[in-house]
Coordinates of C-alpha atoms in Angstrom, one line a residue:
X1 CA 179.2 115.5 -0.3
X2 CA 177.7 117.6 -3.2
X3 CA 179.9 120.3 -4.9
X4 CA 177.5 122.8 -4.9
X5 CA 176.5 125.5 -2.1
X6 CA 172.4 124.7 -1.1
X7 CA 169.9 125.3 1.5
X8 CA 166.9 123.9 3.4
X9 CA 164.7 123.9 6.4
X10 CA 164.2 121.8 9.1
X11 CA 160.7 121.0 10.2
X12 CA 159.5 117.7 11.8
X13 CA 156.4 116.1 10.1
X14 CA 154.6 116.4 12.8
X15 CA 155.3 120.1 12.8
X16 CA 153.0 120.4 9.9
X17 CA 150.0 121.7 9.7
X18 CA 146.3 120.0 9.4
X19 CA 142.8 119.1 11.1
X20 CA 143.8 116.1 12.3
X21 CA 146.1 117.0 15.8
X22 CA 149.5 116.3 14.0
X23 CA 151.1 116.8 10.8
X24 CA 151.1 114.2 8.0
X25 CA 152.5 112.5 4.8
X26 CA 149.5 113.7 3.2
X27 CA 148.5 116.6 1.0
X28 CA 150.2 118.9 3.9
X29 CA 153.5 117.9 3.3
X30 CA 153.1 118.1 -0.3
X31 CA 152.1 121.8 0.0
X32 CA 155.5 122.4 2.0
X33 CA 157.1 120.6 -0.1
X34 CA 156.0 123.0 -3.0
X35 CA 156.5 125.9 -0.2
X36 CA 160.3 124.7 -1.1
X37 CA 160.6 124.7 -4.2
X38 CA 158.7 128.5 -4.7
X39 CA 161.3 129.2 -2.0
X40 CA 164.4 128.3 -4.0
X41 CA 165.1 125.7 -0.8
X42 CA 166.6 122.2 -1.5
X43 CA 166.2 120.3 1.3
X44 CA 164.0 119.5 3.6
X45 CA 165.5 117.7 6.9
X46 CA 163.0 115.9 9.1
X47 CA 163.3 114.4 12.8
X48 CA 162.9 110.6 12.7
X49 CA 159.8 109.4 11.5
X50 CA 160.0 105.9 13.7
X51 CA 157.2 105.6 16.3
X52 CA 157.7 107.8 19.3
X53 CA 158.9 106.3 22.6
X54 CA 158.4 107.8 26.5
X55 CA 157.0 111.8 26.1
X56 CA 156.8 111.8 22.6
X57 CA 160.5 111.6 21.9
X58 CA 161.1 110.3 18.3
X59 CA 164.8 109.5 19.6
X60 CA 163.3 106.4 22.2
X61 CA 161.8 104.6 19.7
X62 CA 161.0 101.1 20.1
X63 CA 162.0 100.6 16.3
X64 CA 164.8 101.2 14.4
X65 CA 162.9 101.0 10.8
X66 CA 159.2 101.0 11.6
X67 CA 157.0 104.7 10.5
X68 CA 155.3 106.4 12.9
X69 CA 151.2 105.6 12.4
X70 CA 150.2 109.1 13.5
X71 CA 151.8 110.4 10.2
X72 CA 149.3 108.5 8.2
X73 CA 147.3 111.0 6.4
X74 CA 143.8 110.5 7.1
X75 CA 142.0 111.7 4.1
X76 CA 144.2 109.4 2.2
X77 CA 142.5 106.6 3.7
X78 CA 139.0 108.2 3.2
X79 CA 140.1 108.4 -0.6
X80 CA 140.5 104.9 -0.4
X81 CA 136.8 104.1 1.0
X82 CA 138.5 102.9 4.8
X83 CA 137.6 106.0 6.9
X84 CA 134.2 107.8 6.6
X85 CA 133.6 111.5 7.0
X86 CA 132.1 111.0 10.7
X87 CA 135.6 109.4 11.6
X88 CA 137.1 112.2 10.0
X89 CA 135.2 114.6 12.1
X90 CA 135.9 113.1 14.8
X91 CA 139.5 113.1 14.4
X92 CA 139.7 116.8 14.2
X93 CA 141.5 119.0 16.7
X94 CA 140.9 122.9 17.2
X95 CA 144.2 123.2 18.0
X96 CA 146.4 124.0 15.0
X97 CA 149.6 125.2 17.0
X98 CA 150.2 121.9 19.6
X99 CA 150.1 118.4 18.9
X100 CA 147.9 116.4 21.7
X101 CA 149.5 113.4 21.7
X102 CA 146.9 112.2 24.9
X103 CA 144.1 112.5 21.9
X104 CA 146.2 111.1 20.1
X105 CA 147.0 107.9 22.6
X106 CA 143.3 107.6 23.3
X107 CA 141.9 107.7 20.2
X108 CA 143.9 107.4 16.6
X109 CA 144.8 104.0 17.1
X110 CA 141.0 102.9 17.2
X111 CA 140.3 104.8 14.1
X112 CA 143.2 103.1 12.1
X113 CA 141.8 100.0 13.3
X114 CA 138.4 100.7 11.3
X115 CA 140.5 101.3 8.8
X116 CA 142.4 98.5 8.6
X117 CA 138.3 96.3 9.3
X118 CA 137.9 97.7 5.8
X119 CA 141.1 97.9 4.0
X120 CA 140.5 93.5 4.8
X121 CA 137.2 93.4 2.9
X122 CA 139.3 95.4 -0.3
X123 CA 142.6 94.5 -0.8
X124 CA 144.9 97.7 -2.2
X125 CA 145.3 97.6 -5.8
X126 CA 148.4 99.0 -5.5
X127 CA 151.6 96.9 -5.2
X128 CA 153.0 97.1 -1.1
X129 CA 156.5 98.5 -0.7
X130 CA 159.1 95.6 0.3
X131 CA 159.5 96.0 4.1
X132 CA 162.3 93.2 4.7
X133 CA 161.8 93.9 8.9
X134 CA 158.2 93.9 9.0
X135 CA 157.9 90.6 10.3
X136 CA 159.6 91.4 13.3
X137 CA 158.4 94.0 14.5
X138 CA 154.9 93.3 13.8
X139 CA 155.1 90.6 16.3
X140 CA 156.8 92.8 18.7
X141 CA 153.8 95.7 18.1
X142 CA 150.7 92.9 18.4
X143 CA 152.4 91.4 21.8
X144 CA 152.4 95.5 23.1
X145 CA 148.9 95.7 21.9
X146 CA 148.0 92.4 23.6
X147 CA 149.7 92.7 27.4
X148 CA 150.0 96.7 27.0
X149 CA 153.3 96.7 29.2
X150 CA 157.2 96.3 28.4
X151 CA 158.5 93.2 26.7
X152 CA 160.3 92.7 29.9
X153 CA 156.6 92.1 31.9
X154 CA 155.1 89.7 29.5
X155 CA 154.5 86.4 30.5
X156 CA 157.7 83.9 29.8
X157 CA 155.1 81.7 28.5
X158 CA 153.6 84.1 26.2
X159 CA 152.7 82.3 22.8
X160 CA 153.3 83.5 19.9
X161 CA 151.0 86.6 18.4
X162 CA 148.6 85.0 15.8
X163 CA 148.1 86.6 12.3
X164 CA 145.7 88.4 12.8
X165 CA 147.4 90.1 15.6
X166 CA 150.3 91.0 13.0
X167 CA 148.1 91.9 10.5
X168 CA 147.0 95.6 11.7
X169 CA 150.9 96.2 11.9
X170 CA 151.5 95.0 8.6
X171 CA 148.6 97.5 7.2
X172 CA 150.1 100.0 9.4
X173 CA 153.9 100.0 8.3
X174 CA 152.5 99.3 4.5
X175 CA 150.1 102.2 4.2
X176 CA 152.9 104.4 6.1
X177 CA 155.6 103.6 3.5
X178 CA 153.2 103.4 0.4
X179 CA 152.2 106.9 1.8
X180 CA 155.9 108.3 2.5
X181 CA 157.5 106.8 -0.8
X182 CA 154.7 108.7 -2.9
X183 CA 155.8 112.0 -0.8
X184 CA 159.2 111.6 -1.0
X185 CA 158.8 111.1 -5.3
X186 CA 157.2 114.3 -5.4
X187 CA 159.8 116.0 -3.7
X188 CA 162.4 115.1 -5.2
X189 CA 160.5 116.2 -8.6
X190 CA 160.1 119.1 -7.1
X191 CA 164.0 119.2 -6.7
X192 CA 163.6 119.0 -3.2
X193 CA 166.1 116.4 -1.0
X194 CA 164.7 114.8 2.3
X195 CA 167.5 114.9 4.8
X196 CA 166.7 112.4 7.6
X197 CA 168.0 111.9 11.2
X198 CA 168.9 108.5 12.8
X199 CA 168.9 108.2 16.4
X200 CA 171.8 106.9 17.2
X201 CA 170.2 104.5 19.9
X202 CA 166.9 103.2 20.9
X203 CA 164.8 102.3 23.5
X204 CA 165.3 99.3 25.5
X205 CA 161.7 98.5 25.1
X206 CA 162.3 98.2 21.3
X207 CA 161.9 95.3 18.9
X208 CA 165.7 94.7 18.7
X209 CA 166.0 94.5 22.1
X210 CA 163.5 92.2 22.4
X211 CA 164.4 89.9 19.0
X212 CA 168.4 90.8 18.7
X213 CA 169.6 90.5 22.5
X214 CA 172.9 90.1 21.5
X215 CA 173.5 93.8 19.9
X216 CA 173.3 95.0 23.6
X217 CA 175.3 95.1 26.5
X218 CA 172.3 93.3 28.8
X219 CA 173.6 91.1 32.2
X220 CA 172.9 87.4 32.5
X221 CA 168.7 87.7 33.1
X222 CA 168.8 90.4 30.1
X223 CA 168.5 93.4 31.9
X224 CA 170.1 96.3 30.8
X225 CA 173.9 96.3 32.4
X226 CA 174.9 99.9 31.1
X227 CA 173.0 102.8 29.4
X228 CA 173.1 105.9 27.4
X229 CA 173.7 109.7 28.8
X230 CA 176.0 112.6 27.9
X231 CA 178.1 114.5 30.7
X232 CA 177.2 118.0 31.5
X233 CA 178.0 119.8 28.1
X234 CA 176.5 123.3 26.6
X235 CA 172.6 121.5 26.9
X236 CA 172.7 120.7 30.0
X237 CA 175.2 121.7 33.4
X238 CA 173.8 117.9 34.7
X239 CA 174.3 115.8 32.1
X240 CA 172.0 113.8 30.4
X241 CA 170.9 109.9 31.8
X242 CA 169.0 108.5 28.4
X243 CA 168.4 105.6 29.7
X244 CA 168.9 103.8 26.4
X245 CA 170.6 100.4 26.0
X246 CA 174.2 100.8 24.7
X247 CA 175.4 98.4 21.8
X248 CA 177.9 95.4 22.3
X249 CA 180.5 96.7 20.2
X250 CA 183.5 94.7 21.7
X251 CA 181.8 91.5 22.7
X252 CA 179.3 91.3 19.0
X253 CA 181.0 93.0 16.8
X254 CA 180.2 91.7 13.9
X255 CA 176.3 91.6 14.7
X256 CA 176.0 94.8 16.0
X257 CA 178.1 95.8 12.7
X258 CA 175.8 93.6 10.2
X259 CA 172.9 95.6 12.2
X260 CA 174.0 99.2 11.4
X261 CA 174.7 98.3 8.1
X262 CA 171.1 97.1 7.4
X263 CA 169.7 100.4 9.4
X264 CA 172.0 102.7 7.3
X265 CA 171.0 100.7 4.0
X266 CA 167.2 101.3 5.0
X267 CA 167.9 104.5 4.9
X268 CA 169.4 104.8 1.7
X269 CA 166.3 103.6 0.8
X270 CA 163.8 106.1 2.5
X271 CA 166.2 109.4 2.2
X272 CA 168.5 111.1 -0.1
X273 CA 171.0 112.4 2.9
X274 CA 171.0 111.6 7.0
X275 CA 172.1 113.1 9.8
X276 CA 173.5 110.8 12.2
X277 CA 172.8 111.9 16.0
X278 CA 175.1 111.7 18.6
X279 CA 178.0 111.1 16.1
X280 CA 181.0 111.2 18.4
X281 CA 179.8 108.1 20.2
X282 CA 181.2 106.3 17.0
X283 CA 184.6 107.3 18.5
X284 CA 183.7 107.7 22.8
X285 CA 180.0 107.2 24.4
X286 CA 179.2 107.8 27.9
X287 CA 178.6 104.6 29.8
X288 CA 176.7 105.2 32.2
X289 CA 176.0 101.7 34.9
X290 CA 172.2 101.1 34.6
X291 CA 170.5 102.0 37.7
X292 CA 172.7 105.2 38.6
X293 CA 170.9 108.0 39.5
X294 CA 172.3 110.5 37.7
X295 CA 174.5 110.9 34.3
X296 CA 177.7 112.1 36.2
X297 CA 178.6 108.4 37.3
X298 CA 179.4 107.5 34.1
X299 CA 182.5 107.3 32.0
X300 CA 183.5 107.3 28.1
X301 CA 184.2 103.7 26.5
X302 CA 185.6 103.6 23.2
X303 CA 182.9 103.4 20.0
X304 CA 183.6 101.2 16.5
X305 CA 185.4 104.2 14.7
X306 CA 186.4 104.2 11.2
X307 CA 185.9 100.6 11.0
X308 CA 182.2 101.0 10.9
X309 CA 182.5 104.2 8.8
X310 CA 184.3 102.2 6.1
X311 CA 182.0 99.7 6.1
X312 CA 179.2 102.2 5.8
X313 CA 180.9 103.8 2.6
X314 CA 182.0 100.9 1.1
X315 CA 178.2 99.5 1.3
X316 CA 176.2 103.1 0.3
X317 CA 179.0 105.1 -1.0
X318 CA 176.0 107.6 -2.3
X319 CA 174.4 108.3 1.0
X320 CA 175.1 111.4 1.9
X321 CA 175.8 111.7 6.0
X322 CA 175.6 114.8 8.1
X323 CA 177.6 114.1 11.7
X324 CA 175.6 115.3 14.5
X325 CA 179.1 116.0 16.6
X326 CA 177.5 119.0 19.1
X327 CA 178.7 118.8 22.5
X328 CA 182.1 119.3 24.3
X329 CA 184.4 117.1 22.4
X330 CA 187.8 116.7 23.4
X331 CA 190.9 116.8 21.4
X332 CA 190.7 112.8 20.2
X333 CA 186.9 113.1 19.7
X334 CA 187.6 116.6 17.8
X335 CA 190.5 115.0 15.4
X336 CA 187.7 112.3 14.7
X337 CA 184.9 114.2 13.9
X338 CA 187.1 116.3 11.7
X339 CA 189.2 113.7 9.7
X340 CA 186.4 111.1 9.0
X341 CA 185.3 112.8 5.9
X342 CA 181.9 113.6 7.1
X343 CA 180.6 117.1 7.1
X344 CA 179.7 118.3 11.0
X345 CA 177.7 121.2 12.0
X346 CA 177.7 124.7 13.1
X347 CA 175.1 126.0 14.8
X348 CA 175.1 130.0 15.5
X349 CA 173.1 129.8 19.1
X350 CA 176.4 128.3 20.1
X351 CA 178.6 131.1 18.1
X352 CA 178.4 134.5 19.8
X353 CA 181.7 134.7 22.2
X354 CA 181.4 138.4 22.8
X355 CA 185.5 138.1 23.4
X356 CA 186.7 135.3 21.5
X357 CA 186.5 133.2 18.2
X358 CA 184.6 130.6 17.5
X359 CA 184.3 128.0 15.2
X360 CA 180.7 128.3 14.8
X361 CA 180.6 132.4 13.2
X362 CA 180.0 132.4 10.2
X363 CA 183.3 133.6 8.7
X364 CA 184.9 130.5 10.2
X365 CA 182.6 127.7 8.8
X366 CA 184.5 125.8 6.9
X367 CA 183.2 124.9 3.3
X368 CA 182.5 120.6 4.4
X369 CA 180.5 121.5 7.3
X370 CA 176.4 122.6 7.7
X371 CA 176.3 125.2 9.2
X372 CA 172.7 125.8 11.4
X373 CA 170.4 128.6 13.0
X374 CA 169.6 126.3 15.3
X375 CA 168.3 122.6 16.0
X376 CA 165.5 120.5 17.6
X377 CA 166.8 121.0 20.7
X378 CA 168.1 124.3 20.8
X379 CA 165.9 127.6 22.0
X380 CA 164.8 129.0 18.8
X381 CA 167.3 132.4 18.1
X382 CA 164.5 134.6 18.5
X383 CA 164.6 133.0 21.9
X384 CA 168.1 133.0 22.6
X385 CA 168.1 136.3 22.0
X386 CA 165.5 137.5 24.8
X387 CA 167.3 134.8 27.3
X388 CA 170.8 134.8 26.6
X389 CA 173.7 136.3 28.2
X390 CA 173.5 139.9 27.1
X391 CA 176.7 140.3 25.7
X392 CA 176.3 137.6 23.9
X393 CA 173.0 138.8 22.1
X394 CA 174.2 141.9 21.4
X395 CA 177.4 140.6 20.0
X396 CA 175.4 138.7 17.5
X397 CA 173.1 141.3 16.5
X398 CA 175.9 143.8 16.1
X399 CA 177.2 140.7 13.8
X400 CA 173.7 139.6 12.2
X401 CA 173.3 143.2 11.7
X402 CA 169.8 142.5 12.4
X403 CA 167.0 145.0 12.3
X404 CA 163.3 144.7 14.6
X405 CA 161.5 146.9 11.7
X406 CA 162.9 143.9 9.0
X407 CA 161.9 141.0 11.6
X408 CA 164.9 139.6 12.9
X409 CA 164.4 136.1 11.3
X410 CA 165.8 137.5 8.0
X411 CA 169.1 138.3 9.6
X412 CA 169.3 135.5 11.6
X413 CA 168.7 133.6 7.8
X414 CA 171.3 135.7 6.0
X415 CA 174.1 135.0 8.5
X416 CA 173.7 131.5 7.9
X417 CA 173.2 131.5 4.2
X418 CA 176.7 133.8 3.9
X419 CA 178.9 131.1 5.7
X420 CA 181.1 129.0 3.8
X421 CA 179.5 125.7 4.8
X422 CA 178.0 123.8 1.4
X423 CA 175.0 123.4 3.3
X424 CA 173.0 125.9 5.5
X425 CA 169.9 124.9 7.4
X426 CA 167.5 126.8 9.3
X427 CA 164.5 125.9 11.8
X428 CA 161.1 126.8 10.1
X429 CA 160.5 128.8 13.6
X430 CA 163.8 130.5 13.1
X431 CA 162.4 131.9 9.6
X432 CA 159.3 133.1 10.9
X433 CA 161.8 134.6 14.3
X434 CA 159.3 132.5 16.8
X435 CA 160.1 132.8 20.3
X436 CA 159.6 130.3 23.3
X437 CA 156.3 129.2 22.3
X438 CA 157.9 127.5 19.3
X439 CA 161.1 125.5 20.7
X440 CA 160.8 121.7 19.8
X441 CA 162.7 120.3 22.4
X442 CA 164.4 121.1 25.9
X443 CA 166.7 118.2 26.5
X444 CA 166.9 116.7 30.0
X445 CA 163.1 117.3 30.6
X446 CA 160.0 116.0 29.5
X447 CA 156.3 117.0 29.0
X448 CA 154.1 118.5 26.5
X449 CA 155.9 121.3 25.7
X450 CA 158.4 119.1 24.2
X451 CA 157.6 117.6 20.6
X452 CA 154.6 119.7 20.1
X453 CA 154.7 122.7 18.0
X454 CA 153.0 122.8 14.6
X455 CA 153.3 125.6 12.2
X456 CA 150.3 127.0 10.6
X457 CA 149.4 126.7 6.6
X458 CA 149.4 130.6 6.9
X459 CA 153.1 131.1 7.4
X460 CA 153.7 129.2 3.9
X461 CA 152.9 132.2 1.8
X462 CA 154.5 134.0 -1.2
X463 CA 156.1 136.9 0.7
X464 CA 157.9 134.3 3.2
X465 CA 158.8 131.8 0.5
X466 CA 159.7 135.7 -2.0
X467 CA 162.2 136.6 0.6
X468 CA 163.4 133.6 1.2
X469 CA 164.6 132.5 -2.4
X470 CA 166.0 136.7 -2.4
X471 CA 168.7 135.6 0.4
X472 CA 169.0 132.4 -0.9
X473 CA 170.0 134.0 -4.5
X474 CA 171.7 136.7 -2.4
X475 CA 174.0 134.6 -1.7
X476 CA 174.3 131.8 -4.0
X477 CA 172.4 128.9 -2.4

């Protein structure tokens, strides 16, 4: 991990603002990206930019490499003569504070296939990025397109998608990466580091599923035999059933290994540091039989360890990893999130025992940790504070010393920025002390409130980005 103390913000691409219904690699991002850099901020951590799976979750993907399309920035493609303006007017949303992912459904894949009509009559002068799994999955992708139902439903017979089936995928994946590799150079120009997120797993109506059966734990006709979940922990008092396949770690090893090696090695590739989600299920997951009604029936197996970890280092010894390791961890669990030499997190809507300690206050954050506001699926603080337990909230604005006539986001900021962890990371909702309205993510439930909320262009301007770099220089970020 770096030496130095820095800071960032976490904001999901399609949090970003625009015409279009959802944010973009476009000029958008470059403008927060420069937002950044006025703002003295060094990183910028996104959630995962692979295609969304069921209700818009990016963490049920049915790839682990592929971009999401939506991000394509529009009026890059008009620059290239493959949209016109009508299409661009007609992908314009009033909107500007939800995505509408049903538009979105019903109508942006269509327009990226005129696109793509075009982009066949002019081949890009440009030279493609090197995709090594694009073959793969743009098979997987035409099949979807063709039967428009799980893998699982699709005729045993089904030949083979032809070329031209493939081919809108392969445009797709290649103008998303051309697209995200030209963002992620300006960035880091700009001195600005894109911290990703891996999903730890994926959905079982996902290209490797489908292609690499044998990094799954799936009965004898292929069906899943166990799945993903989390026991009740501080998220949820029910647990969480995922529903996502679980990986074959005793019976495949060395696949499933070779497989997180190549994921991990993409992502050297595509960011400068990742967050890996749902860490401690390198040491214990829930195992959870598939079919069982609720999350409780399950039971912890043990996960690869340092074996993988070592592997992982030895392969990208520069990638810097963040350990997602949230959640109630016992004492095994704990010791292995603490000893394997990669940097957990501390996240203050979790830190405000109005009696005891807590590892999570800022005086306790130790310096190889990242210490957070708050996450994707977290209330925002603002929000905490006008729902949580009372003494609780008061506890942490006696602490935050935070003030209404300041805004309360600029306390919530400077309690996180004063810890000792190297790296400090806040919410762009918790700097602009949003309430409800702005939450990302409620886990254990699903509809459109989740995934949804978009900042506006507005909220990038020189007296949030001025007071900003103060408490970032305040205090040595």
């Amino acid at each position: 991990m770096y030496d130095y103390r820095s800071s960032g913000i976490l904001l999901s691409v399609s949090s970003l603002p625009g015409p279009y219904g959802i944010g973009s690699l476009g000029a958008p991002a470059r403008r927060f990206v420069d937002f950044l850099a006025e703002a003295g901020q060094h990183y910028w951590q996104i959630l995962p930019l692979v295609p969304p799976g069921d209700g818009a979750s990016p963490y049920m993907s049915p790839s682990a490499f592929a971009g999401n399309p939506y991000f394509i920035d529009l009026d890059e493609l008009a620059a290239q003569g493959l949209l016109t303006t009508q299409e661009l007017d007609s992908a314009r949303r009033e909107d500007p504070d939800r995505v509408d992912y049903e538009h979105l459904a019903a109508s942006r894949m269509e327009l990226l296939r005129a696109a793509f009509r075009r982009a066949q009559a002019h081949p890009a002068l440009e030279d493609v990025p090197d995709l090594p799994w694009l073959e793969d999955y743009a098979a997987f992708a035409a099949l979807h397109d063709r039967y428009q139902a799980p893998f699982r439903q699709w005729p045993a017979d089904a030949p083979p998608p032809t070329a031209e089936e493939k081919d809108f995928h392969r445009f797709l994946q290649r103008e998303f990466y051309r697209q995200w590799f030209d963002l992620k150079e300006y960035a880091n120009k700009r001195c600005v580091r894109i911290m990703g997120d891996i999903p730890f797993y994926l959905s079982g109506d996902s290209t490797e599923v489908w292609k690499r059966p044998e990094l799954f734990q799936l009965d004898e006709d292929g069906h899943l035999a166990n799945v993903a979940g989390v026991p009740p922990d501080a998220f949820t008092d029910q647990g969480q059933l995922w529903g996502n396949p679980l990986y074959d770690w005793e019976g495949h090893k060395e696949q499933v290994f070779a497989f997180w090696l190549e994921r991990l090695g993409w992502c050297a590739r595509i960011y400068d540091a990742v967050r890996i989600d749902h860490f401690r299920a390198l040491h214990t997951y829930w195992s959870v039989p598939a079919g069982a009604e609720s999350a409780k029936e399950g039971h912890w197996e043990k996960g690869p360890g340092m074996e993988l970890l070592d592997r992982v280092r030895a392969a990208q010894p520069n990638l810097e990893l963040i350990a997602e390791d949230l959640g109630d961890l016992d004492a095994e669990a704990l010791k292995f999130v603490r000893t394997c030499g990669i940097p957990g997190m501390k996240v203050l809507v979790f830190a405000f025992d109005p009696v005891g300690e807590s590892a999570y206050l800022p005086h306790n954050c130790q310096r190889d940790s990242v210490v957070y506001t708050g996450t994707h699926d977290t209330p925002t603080f603002v929000q905490w504070l006008e729902e949580g337990d009372t003494d609780s909230t008061m506890f942490a604005r006696r602490y935050l010393r935070l003030r209404e006539d300041e805004g309360l986001g600029w306390g919530v900021v400077s309690g996180a920025w004063a810890a000792g962890s190297r790296l400090a990371i806040a919410p762009m909702q918790d700097v602009l002390a949003l309430g409800a309205d702005a939450r990302m993510n409620t886990p254990g439930t699903m509809g459109r409130h989740n995934w949804a909320w978009r900042v506006r262009q507005e909220a990038f301007n020189p007296y949030v980005s001025g007071k900003l770099r103060e408490i970032t220089r305040t205090y040595r970020r």
